[in-house]
PDB file of C-alpha atoms and ligand atoms in Angstrom:
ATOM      1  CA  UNK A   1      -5.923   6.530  24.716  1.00 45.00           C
ATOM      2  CA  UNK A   2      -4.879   3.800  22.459  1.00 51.00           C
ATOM      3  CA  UNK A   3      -3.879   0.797  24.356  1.00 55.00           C
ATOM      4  CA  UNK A   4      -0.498  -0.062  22.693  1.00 55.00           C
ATOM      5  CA  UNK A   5      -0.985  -3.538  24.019  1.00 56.00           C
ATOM      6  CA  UNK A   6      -4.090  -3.993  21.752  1.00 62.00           C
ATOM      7  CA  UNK A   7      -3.368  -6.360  18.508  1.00 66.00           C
ATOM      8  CA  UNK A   8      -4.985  -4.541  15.826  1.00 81.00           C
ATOM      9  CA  UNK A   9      -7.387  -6.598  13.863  1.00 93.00           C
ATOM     10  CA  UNK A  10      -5.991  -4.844  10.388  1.00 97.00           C
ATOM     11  CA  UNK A  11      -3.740  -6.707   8.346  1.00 98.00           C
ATOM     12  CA  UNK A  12      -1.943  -3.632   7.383  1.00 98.00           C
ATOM     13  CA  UNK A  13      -1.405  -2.068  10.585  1.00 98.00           C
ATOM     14  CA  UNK A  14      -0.150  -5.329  11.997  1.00 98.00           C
ATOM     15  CA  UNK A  15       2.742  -5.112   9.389  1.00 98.00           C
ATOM     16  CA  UNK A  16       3.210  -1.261   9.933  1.00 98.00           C
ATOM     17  CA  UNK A  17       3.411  -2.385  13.813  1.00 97.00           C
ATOM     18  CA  UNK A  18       6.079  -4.911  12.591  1.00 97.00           C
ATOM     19  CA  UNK A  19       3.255  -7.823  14.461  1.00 97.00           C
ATOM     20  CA  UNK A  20       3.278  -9.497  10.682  1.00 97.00           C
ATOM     21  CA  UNK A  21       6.297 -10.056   8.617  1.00 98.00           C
ATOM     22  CA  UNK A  22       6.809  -8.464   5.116  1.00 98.00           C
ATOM     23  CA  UNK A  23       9.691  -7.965   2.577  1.00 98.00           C
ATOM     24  CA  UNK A  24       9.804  -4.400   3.219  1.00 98.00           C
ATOM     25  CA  UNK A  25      11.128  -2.013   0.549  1.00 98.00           C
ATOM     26  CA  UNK A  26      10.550   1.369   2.083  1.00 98.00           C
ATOM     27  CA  UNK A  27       9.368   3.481   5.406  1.00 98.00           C
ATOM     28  CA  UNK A  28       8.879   6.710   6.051  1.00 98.00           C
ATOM     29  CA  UNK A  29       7.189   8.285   9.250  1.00 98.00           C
ATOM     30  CA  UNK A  30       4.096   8.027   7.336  1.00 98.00           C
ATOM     31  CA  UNK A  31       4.401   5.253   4.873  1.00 98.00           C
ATOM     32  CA  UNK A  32       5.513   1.531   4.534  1.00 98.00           C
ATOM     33  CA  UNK A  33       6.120  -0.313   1.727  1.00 99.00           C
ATOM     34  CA  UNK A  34       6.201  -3.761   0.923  1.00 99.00           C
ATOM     35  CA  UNK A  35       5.876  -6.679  -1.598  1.00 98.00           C
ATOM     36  CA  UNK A  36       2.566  -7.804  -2.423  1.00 98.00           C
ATOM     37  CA  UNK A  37       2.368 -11.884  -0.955  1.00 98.00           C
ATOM     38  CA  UNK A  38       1.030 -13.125  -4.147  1.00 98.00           C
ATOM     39  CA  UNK A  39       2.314 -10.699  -6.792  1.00 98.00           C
ATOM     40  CA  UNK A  40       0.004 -10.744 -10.051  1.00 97.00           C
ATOM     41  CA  UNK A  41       3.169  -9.056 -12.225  1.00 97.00           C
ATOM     42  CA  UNK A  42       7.225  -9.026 -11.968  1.00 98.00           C
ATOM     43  CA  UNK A  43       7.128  -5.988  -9.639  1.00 98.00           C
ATOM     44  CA  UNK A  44       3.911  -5.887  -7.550  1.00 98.00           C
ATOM     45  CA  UNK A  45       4.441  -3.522  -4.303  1.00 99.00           C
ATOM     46  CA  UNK A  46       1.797  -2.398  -1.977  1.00 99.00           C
ATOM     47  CA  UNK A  47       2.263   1.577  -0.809  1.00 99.00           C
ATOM     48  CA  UNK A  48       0.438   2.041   2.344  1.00 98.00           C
ATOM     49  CA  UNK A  49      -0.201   5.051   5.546  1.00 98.00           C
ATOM     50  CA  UNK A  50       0.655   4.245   8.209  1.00 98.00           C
ATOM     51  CA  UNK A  51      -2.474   5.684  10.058  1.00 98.00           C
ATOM     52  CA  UNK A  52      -5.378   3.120   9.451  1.00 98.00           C
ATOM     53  CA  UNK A  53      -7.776   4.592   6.847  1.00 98.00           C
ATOM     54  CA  UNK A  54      -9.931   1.938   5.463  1.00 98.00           C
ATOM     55  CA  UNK A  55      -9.602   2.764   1.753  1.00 98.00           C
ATOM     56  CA  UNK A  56      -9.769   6.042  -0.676  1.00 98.00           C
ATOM     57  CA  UNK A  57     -13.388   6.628   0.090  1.00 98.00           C
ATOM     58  CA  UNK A  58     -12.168   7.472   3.612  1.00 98.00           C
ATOM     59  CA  UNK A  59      -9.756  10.340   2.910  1.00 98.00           C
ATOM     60  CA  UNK A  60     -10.550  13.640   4.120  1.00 98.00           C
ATOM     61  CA  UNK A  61      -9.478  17.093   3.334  1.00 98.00           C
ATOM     62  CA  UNK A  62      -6.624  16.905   6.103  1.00 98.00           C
ATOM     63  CA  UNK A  63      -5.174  13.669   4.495  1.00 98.00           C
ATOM     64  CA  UNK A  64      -4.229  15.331   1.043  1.00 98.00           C
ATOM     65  CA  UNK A  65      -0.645  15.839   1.791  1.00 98.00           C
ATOM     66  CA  UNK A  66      -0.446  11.840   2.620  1.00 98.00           C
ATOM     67  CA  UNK A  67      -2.725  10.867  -0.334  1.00 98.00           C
ATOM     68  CA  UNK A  68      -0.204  12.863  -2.512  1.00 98.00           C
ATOM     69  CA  UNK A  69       2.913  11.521  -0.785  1.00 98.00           C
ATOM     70  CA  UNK A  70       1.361   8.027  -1.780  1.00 98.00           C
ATOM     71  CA  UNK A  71       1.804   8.599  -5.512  1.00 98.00           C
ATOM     72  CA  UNK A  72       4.649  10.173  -4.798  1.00 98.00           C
ATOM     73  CA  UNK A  73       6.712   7.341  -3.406  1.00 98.00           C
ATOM     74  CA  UNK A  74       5.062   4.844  -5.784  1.00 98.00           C
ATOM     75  CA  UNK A  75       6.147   6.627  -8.586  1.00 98.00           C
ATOM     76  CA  UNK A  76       9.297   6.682  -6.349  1.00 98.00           C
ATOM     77  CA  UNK A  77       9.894   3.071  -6.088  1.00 98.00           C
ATOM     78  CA  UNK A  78       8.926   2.489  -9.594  1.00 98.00           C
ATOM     79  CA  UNK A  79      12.210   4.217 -10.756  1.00 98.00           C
ATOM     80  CA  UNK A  80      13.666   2.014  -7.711  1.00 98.00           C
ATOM     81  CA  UNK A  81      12.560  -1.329  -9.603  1.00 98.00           C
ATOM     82  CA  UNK A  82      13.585  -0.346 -12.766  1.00 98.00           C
ATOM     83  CA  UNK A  83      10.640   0.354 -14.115  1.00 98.00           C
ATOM     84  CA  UNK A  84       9.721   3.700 -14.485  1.00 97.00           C
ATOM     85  CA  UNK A  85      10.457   3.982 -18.505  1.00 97.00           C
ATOM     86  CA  UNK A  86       8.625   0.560 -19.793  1.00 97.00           C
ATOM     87  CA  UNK A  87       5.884   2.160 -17.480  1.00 98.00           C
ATOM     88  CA  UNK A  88       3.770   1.125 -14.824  1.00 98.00           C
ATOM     89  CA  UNK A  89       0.568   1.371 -12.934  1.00 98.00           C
ATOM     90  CA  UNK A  90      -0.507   3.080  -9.770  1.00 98.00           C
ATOM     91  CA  UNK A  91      -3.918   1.725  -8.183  1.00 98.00           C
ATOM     92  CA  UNK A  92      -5.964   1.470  -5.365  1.00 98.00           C
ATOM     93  CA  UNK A  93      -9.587  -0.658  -4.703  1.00 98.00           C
ATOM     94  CA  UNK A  94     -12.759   0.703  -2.951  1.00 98.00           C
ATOM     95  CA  UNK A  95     -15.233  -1.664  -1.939  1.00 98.00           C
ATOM     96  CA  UNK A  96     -16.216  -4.922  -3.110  1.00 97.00           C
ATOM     97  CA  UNK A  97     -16.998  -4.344  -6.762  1.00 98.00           C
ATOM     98  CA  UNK A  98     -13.332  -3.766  -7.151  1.00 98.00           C
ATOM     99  CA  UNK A  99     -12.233  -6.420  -5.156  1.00 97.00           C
ATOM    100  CA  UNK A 100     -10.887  -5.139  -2.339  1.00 98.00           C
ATOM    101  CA  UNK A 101     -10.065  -7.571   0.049  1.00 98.00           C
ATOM    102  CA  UNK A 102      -7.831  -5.522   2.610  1.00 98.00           C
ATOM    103  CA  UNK A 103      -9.578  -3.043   4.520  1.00 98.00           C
ATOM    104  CA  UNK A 104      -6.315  -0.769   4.820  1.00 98.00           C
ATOM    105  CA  UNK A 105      -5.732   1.663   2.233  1.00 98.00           C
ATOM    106  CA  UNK A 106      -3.326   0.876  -0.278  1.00 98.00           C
ATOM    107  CA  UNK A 107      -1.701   1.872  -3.742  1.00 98.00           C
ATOM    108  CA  UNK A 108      -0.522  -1.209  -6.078  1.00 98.00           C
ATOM    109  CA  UNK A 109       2.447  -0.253  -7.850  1.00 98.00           C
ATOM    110  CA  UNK A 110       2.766  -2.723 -10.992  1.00 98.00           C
ATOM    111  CA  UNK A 111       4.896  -3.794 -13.348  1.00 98.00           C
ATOM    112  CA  UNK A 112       7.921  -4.995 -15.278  1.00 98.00           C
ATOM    113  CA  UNK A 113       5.234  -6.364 -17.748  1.00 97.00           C
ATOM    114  CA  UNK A 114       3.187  -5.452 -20.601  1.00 96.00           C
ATOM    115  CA  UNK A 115      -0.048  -4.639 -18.021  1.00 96.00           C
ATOM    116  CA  UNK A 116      -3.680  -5.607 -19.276  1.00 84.00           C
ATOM    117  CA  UNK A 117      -5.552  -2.325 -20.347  1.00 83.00           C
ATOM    118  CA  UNK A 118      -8.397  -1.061 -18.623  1.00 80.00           C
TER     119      UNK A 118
HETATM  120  P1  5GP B   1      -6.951  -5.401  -2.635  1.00 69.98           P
HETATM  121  O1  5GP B   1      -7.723  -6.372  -3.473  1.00 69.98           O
HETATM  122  O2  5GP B   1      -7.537  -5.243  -1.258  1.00 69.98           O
HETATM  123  O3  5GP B   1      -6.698  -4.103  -3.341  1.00 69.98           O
HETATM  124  O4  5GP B   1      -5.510  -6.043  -2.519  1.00 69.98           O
HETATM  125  C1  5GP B   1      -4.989  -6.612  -1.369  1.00 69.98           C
HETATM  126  C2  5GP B   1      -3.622  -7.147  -1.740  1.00 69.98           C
HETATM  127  O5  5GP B   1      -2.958  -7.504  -0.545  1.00 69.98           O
HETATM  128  C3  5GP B   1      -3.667  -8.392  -2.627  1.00 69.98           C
HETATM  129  O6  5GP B   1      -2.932  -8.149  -3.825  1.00 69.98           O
HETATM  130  C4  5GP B   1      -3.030  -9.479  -1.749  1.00 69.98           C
HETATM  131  O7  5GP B   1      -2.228 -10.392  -2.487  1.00 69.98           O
HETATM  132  C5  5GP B   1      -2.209  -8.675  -0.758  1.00 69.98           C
HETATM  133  N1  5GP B   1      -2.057  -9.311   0.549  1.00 69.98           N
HETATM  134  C6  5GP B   1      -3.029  -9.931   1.268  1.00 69.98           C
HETATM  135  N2  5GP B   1      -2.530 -10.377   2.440  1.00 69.98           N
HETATM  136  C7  5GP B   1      -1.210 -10.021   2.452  1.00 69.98           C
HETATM  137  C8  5GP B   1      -0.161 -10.213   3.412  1.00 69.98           C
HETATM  138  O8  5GP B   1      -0.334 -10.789   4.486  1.00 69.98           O
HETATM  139  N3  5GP B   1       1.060  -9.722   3.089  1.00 69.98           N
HETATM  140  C9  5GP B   1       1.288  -9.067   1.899  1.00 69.98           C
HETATM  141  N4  5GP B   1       2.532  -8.628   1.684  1.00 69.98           N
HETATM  142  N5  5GP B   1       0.319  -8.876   0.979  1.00 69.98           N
HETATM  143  C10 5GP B   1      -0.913  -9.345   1.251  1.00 69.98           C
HETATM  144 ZN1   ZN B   2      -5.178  -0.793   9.185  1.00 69.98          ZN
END
């Protein structure tokens, strides 16, 4: 069993365990939400599970309800900001040649600016 003593070496669980402060924007049993520390556009918001998975190449079949319920509630809190009809973008990072620096999966929601294409 999980000692519930044990300080988790994951950024992202320590904020889901509340260990690590964050502006918060939403929580579910399953998700948190929270502004991104160095935001990149206006609205910049980091959708996370709450279980640890390490990124989208970790998601098994079981997980598909949660990996929908991600988009879900990003598309979710878009509306929230205001920024559902100028548009937005939903995306995640796997590995190292996309930069992915946090080991926790997570969903960027951006926006509230014209975003760089692809
Ligand atoms: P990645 O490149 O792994 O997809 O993105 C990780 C994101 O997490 C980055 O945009 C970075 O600014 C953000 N981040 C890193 N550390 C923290 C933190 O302690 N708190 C918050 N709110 N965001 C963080
Ligand atoms: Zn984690």
């Amino acid at each position: 069993m999980k000692d519930p003593k044990r300080v988790s070496a994951c950024l992202f669980c320590r904020i889901v365990a509340r260990e690590l402060p964050a502006d918060i924007v939403y929580e579910d049993a399953e998700v948190l939400s929270f502004r991104d520390i160095r935001p990149k556009y206006p609205v910049h918001l980091l959708v996370v599970p709450k279980v640890h998975l390490a990124g989208v190449a970790d998601l098994q079949v079981e997980h598909e309800p949660l990996a929908g319920k991600l988009l879900r509630i990003g598309a979710h809190l878009a509306r929230r900001e205001g920024i559902a009809n100028s548009g937005f973008r939903l995306l995640t990072n796997e590995g190292p040649d996309a930069g992915q620096v946090v080991h926790h999966l997570h969903l960027h929601v951006l926006g509230g600016e014209s975003l760089r294409g692809l």
